[in-house]
mmCIF file of C-alpha atoms in Angstrom:
data_model
loop_
_atom_site.group_PDB
_atom_site.id
_atom_site.type_symbol
_atom_site.label_atom_id
_atom_site.label_comp_id
_atom_site.label_asym_id
_atom_site.label_seq_id
_atom_site.Cartn_x
_atom_site.Cartn_y
_atom_site.Cartn_z
ATOM 1 C CA GLN D 30 125.718 -220.663 21.179
ATOM 2 C CA SER D 31 127.102 -221.817 17.837
ATOM 3 C CA PRO D 32 128.453 -219.108 15.551
ATOM 4 C CA PRO D 33 126.355 -218.355 12.468
ATOM 5 C CA ALA D 34 127.106 -220.181 9.239
ATOM 6 C CA VAL D 35 128.194 -217.874 6.439
ATOM 7 C CA TYR D 36 128.241 -219.080 2.839
ATOM 8 C CA VAL D 37 130.028 -217.138 0.109
ATOM 9 C CA TRP D 38 130.142 -217.436 -3.676
ATOM 10 C CA GLY D 39 130.653 -215.294 -6.752
ATOM 11 C CA LEU D 40 133.228 -212.826 -8.021
ATOM 12 C CA ASN D 41 136.100 -212.346 -5.589
ATOM 13 C CA ASN D 42 138.580 -210.178 -7.507
ATOM 14 C CA TYR D 43 139.217 -207.887 -4.502
ATOM 15 C CA GLY D 44 138.985 -210.523 -1.777
ATOM 16 C CA GLN D 45 135.467 -209.339 -0.937
ATOM 17 C CA LEU D 46 134.275 -212.851 -0.116
ATOM 18 C CA GLY D 47 136.669 -213.064 2.836
ATOM 19 C CA THR D 48 138.220 -216.366 1.737
ATOM 20 C CA GLY D 49 141.806 -215.153 2.057
ATOM 21 C CA ASP D 50 142.364 -215.115 -1.701
ATOM 22 C CA THR D 51 140.925 -213.633 -4.906
ATOM 23 C CA ASP D 52 139.608 -216.827 -6.505
ATOM 24 C CA THR D 53 136.046 -216.715 -7.855
ATOM 25 C CA ARG D 54 133.692 -219.174 -6.138
ATOM 26 C CA TYR D 55 131.207 -220.879 -8.475
ATOM 27 C CA GLN D 56 129.444 -222.759 -5.688
ATOM 28 C CA PRO D 57 128.664 -221.794 -2.100
ATOM 29 C CA GLN D 58 131.543 -222.269 0.320
ATOM 30 C CA VAL D 59 131.131 -222.145 4.095
ATOM 31 C CA ILE D 60 133.379 -219.663 5.910
ATOM 32 C CA ASP D 61 135.122 -220.458 9.195
ATOM 33 C CA ILE D 62 133.861 -217.645 11.417
ATOM 34 C CA HIS D 63 136.747 -218.214 13.863
ATOM 35 C CA GLU D 64 139.162 -217.501 11.016
ATOM 36 C CA TRP D 65 137.277 -214.304 10.191
ATOM 37 C CA PHE D 66 136.932 -212.894 13.704
ATOM 38 C CA GLY D 67 139.433 -214.761 15.921
ATOM 39 C CA GLU D 68 138.752 -214.059 19.597
ATOM 40 C CA ASP D 69 135.849 -211.772 18.633
ATOM 41 C CA SER D 70 133.964 -214.850 17.374
ATOM 42 C CA LYS D 71 133.210 -216.051 20.926
ATOM 43 C CA GLY D 72 129.492 -215.623 21.541
ATOM 44 C CA LEU D 73 129.018 -214.280 18.028
ATOM 45 C CA GLY D 74 125.354 -214.036 17.110
ATOM 46 C CA ASP D 75 123.639 -212.949 13.920
ATOM 47 C CA LEU D 76 125.586 -211.082 11.257
ATOM 48 C CA GLN D 77 124.345 -208.504 8.762
ATOM 49 C CA ILE D 78 126.423 -208.397 5.552
ATOM 50 C CA ALA D 79 126.069 -205.817 2.763
ATOM 51 C CA GLY D 80 128.211 -205.054 -0.260
ATOM 52 C CA ALA D 81 129.559 -205.739 -3.731
ATOM 53 C CA GLN D 82 133.281 -205.170 -4.479
ATOM 54 C CA HIS D 83 133.649 -204.596 -0.753
ATOM 55 C CA HIS D 84 131.559 -205.956 2.066
ATOM 56 C CA THR D 85 130.477 -204.340 5.301
ATOM 57 C CA VAL D 86 129.724 -206.805 8.115
ATOM 58 C CA LEU D 87 127.838 -205.967 11.307
ATOM 59 C CA SER D 88 128.274 -208.306 14.260
ATOM 60 C CA HIS D 89 125.682 -208.768 16.998
ATOM 61 C CA ASN D 90 127.725 -206.664 19.432
ATOM 62 C CA GLY D 91 127.637 -203.533 17.244
ATOM 63 C CA SER D 92 131.128 -203.883 15.760
ATOM 64 C CA VAL D 93 131.626 -203.253 12.030
ATOM 65 C CA TYR D 94 134.072 -205.177 9.839
ATOM 66 C CA VAL D 95 135.004 -204.574 6.198
ATOM 67 C CA MET D 96 136.802 -206.482 3.452
ATOM 68 C CA GLY D 97 137.495 -206.207 -0.253
ATOM 69 C CA ARG D 98 138.297 -203.238 -2.484
ATOM 70 C CA LYS D 99 139.775 -200.139 -0.809
ATOM 71 C CA GLU D 100 139.576 -197.381 -3.464
ATOM 72 C CA TYR D 101 137.826 -194.128 -2.522
ATOM 73 C CA GLY D 102 137.838 -195.078 1.165
ATOM 74 C CA ARG D 103 135.073 -197.650 0.822
ATOM 75 C CA LEU D 104 136.589 -199.722 3.671
ATOM 76 C CA GLY D 105 136.641 -196.819 6.130
ATOM 77 C CA LEU D 106 140.147 -197.737 7.334
ATOM 78 C CA GLY D 107 141.886 -194.489 6.327
ATOM 79 C CA LYS D 108 144.098 -193.644 3.348
ATOM 80 C CA GLU D 109 146.741 -196.093 4.559
ATOM 81 C CA GLY D 110 144.201 -198.944 4.734
ATOM 82 C CA GLU D 111 144.889 -201.875 2.432
ATOM 83 C CA GLU D 112 142.592 -204.174 0.480
ATOM 84 C CA SER D 113 141.569 -206.923 2.801
ATOM 85 C CA HIS D 114 140.807 -210.566 2.031
ATOM 86 C CA HIS D 115 139.530 -211.097 5.594
ATOM 87 C CA PRO D 116 137.266 -208.833 7.665
ATOM 88 C CA GLN D 117 139.034 -205.902 9.328
ATOM 89 C CA LYS D 118 137.408 -204.094 12.251
ATOM 90 C CA VAL D 119 136.520 -200.435 11.657
ATOM 91 C CA PRO D 120 137.768 -198.916 14.917
ATOM 92 C CA ALA D 121 135.835 -195.649 14.503
ATOM 93 C CA LEU D 122 132.458 -197.429 14.731
ATOM 94 C CA THR D 123 130.870 -198.878 17.872
ATOM 95 C CA ASP D 124 127.336 -199.586 19.051
ATOM 96 C CA ILE D 125 126.080 -199.934 15.453
ATOM 97 C CA GLY D 126 122.571 -201.260 14.812
ATOM 98 C CA SER D 127 122.459 -201.418 11.006
ATOM 99 C CA VAL D 128 124.783 -201.248 7.987
ATOM 100 C CA ALA D 129 124.388 -200.905 4.233
ATOM 101 C CA ALA D 130 126.783 -200.657 1.302
ATOM 102 C CA GLY D 131 126.694 -199.099 -2.140
ATOM 103 C CA VAL D 132 129.042 -199.729 -5.048
ATOM 104 C CA ALA D 133 131.806 -197.624 -3.496
ATOM 105 C CA CYS D 134 130.483 -196.428 -0.143
ATOM 106 C CA SER D 135 129.075 -197.720 3.130
ATOM 107 C CA TYR D 136 126.664 -196.522 5.799
ATOM 108 C CA ALA D 137 126.083 -197.337 9.457
ATOM 109 C CA VAL D 138 123.526 -196.213 12.028
ATOM 110 C CA THR D 139 124.085 -196.526 15.774
ATOM 111 C CA HIS D 140 121.535 -197.935 18.204
ATOM 112 C CA THR D 141 120.772 -194.344 19.222
ATOM 113 C CA GLY D 142 120.139 -193.232 15.628
ATOM 114 C CA GLU D 143 123.381 -191.490 14.619
ATOM 115 C CA ALA D 144 124.196 -192.033 10.932
ATOM 116 C CA TYR D 145 127.722 -192.441 9.510
ATOM 117 C CA SER D 146 128.997 -192.793 5.941
ATOM 118 C CA TRP D 147 132.315 -193.309 4.161
ATOM 119 C CA GLY D 148 133.731 -194.011 0.705
ATOM 120 C CA LEU D 149 133.141 -192.398 -2.698
ATOM 121 C CA GLY D 150 131.499 -189.000 -2.369
ATOM 122 C CA THR D 151 131.538 -187.565 -5.907
ATOM 123 C CA ASN D 152 127.742 -187.646 -6.246
ATOM 124 C CA MET D 153 127.059 -186.373 -2.712
ATOM 125 C CA GLN D 154 125.784 -189.847 -1.752
ATOM 126 C CA LEU D 155 127.540 -189.678 1.635
ATOM 127 C CA GLY D 156 125.238 -186.971 2.947
ATOM 128 C CA THR D 157 128.146 -185.115 4.511
ATOM 129 C CA GLY D 158 128.013 -182.023 2.280
ATOM 130 C CA PRO D 159 131.007 -181.731 -0.059
ATOM 131 C CA GLU D 160 131.546 -184.011 -3.046
ATOM 132 C CA GLU D 161 134.673 -185.536 -1.537
ATOM 133 C CA ASP D 162 135.653 -189.086 -0.701
ATOM 134 C CA ALA D 163 135.664 -190.003 2.981
ATOM 135 C CA TRP D 164 138.444 -192.419 3.963
ATOM 136 C CA THR D 165 137.021 -192.929 7.450
ATOM 137 C CA PRO D 166 133.428 -192.889 8.746
ATOM 138 C CA GLY D 167 131.955 -189.405 9.127
ATOM 139 C CA ARG D 168 128.760 -188.354 10.851
ATOM 140 C CA VAL D 169 125.807 -187.539 8.599
ATOM 141 C CA ILE D 170 124.238 -184.465 10.151
ATOM 142 C CA GLY D 171 120.988 -182.739 9.214
ATOM 143 C CA LYS D 172 118.181 -181.077 11.110
ATOM 144 C CA ASN D 173 115.869 -183.973 10.220
ATOM 145 C CA LEU D 174 118.444 -186.693 10.886
ATOM 146 C CA ASP D 175 118.978 -186.361 14.626
ATOM 147 C CA VAL D 176 117.600 -189.875 15.167
ATOM 148 C CA CYS D 177 117.419 -192.095 12.107
ATOM 149 C CA TRP D 178 117.134 -195.620 10.845
ATOM 150 C CA LEU D 179 118.713 -197.194 7.812
ATOM 151 C CA SER D 180 116.042 -198.573 5.570
ATOM 152 C CA LEU D 181 117.471 -199.707 2.268
ATOM 153 C CA LEU D 182 120.481 -199.451 0.052
ATOM 154 C CA GLU D 183 120.916 -201.489 -3.076
ATOM 155 C CA ALA D 184 124.460 -202.710 -3.730
ATOM 156 C CA ASN D 185 124.270 -201.557 -7.352
ATOM 157 C CA THR D 186 123.099 -198.015 -6.679
ATOM 158 C CA GLN D 187 124.322 -195.060 -4.661
ATOM 159 C CA PRO D 188 121.302 -193.447 -2.972
ATOM 160 C CA CYS D 189 120.698 -194.074 0.689
ATOM 161 C CA LEU D 190 117.354 -193.851 2.447
ATOM 162 C CA LEU D 191 117.531 -192.490 5.974
ATOM 163 C CA GLY D 192 114.379 -191.689 7.874
ATOM 164 C CA LYS D 193 113.664 -189.862 11.093
ATOM 165 C CA MET D 194 112.182 -191.901 13.923
ATOM 166 C CA ALA D 195 109.440 -190.755 16.259
ATOM 167 C CA SER D 196 110.763 -189.780 19.693
ATOM 168 C CA THR D 197 109.120 -192.856 21.238
ATOM 169 C CA GLN D 198 111.318 -195.027 19.014
ATOM 170 C CA ALA D 199 114.553 -193.148 19.613
ATOM 171 C CA HIS D 200 116.646 -196.185 20.516
ATOM 172 C CA LEU D 201 117.164 -199.269 18.384
ATOM 173 C CA PRO D 202 117.241 -202.445 20.502
ATOM 174 C CA LYS D 203 120.706 -203.794 21.232
ATOM 175 C CA GLY D 204 121.445 -207.316 20.127
ATOM 176 C CA GLU D 205 119.013 -207.250 17.218
ATOM 177 C CA LEU D 206 119.875 -206.330 13.675
ATOM 178 C CA ASN D 207 117.695 -203.574 12.345
ATOM 179 C CA ASN D 208 117.192 -203.926 8.602
#
């Protein structure tokens, strides 16, 4: 199976396009997936990419990668994490079925419906309780969020829409991206 083609363009001041530099792209440029993912690119299927000044990338195998601006923990790599001009794997996340990104935060939901968030938390947009930044992914817990799906998150806004699934739909199918 051929790896997916990824085209990038636009503002790149934090390396969020994954081109290895911070040069703005005025026209679409194809990305070498092998350069992005190395050995992890073997058998790589569909990708889901969300973001703005940082990007959150979901691979077909449930791994999450991030790149771009690091402030407020938006990359989920910890306080020591650096801005990245190429995708970096978020080791705390596995078996993910969907991702979304806000201006300064990101969200992920596992195939079994567990929700995680990280990044800027000053407006309580992380759903973790306190108005604090989260430098690594933290579980979003609520009595109505035991099994959820990630529906929509606009890159230019902060709110996140999580919904509870019926018990007959408790597991998201592996290998398919759930938007």
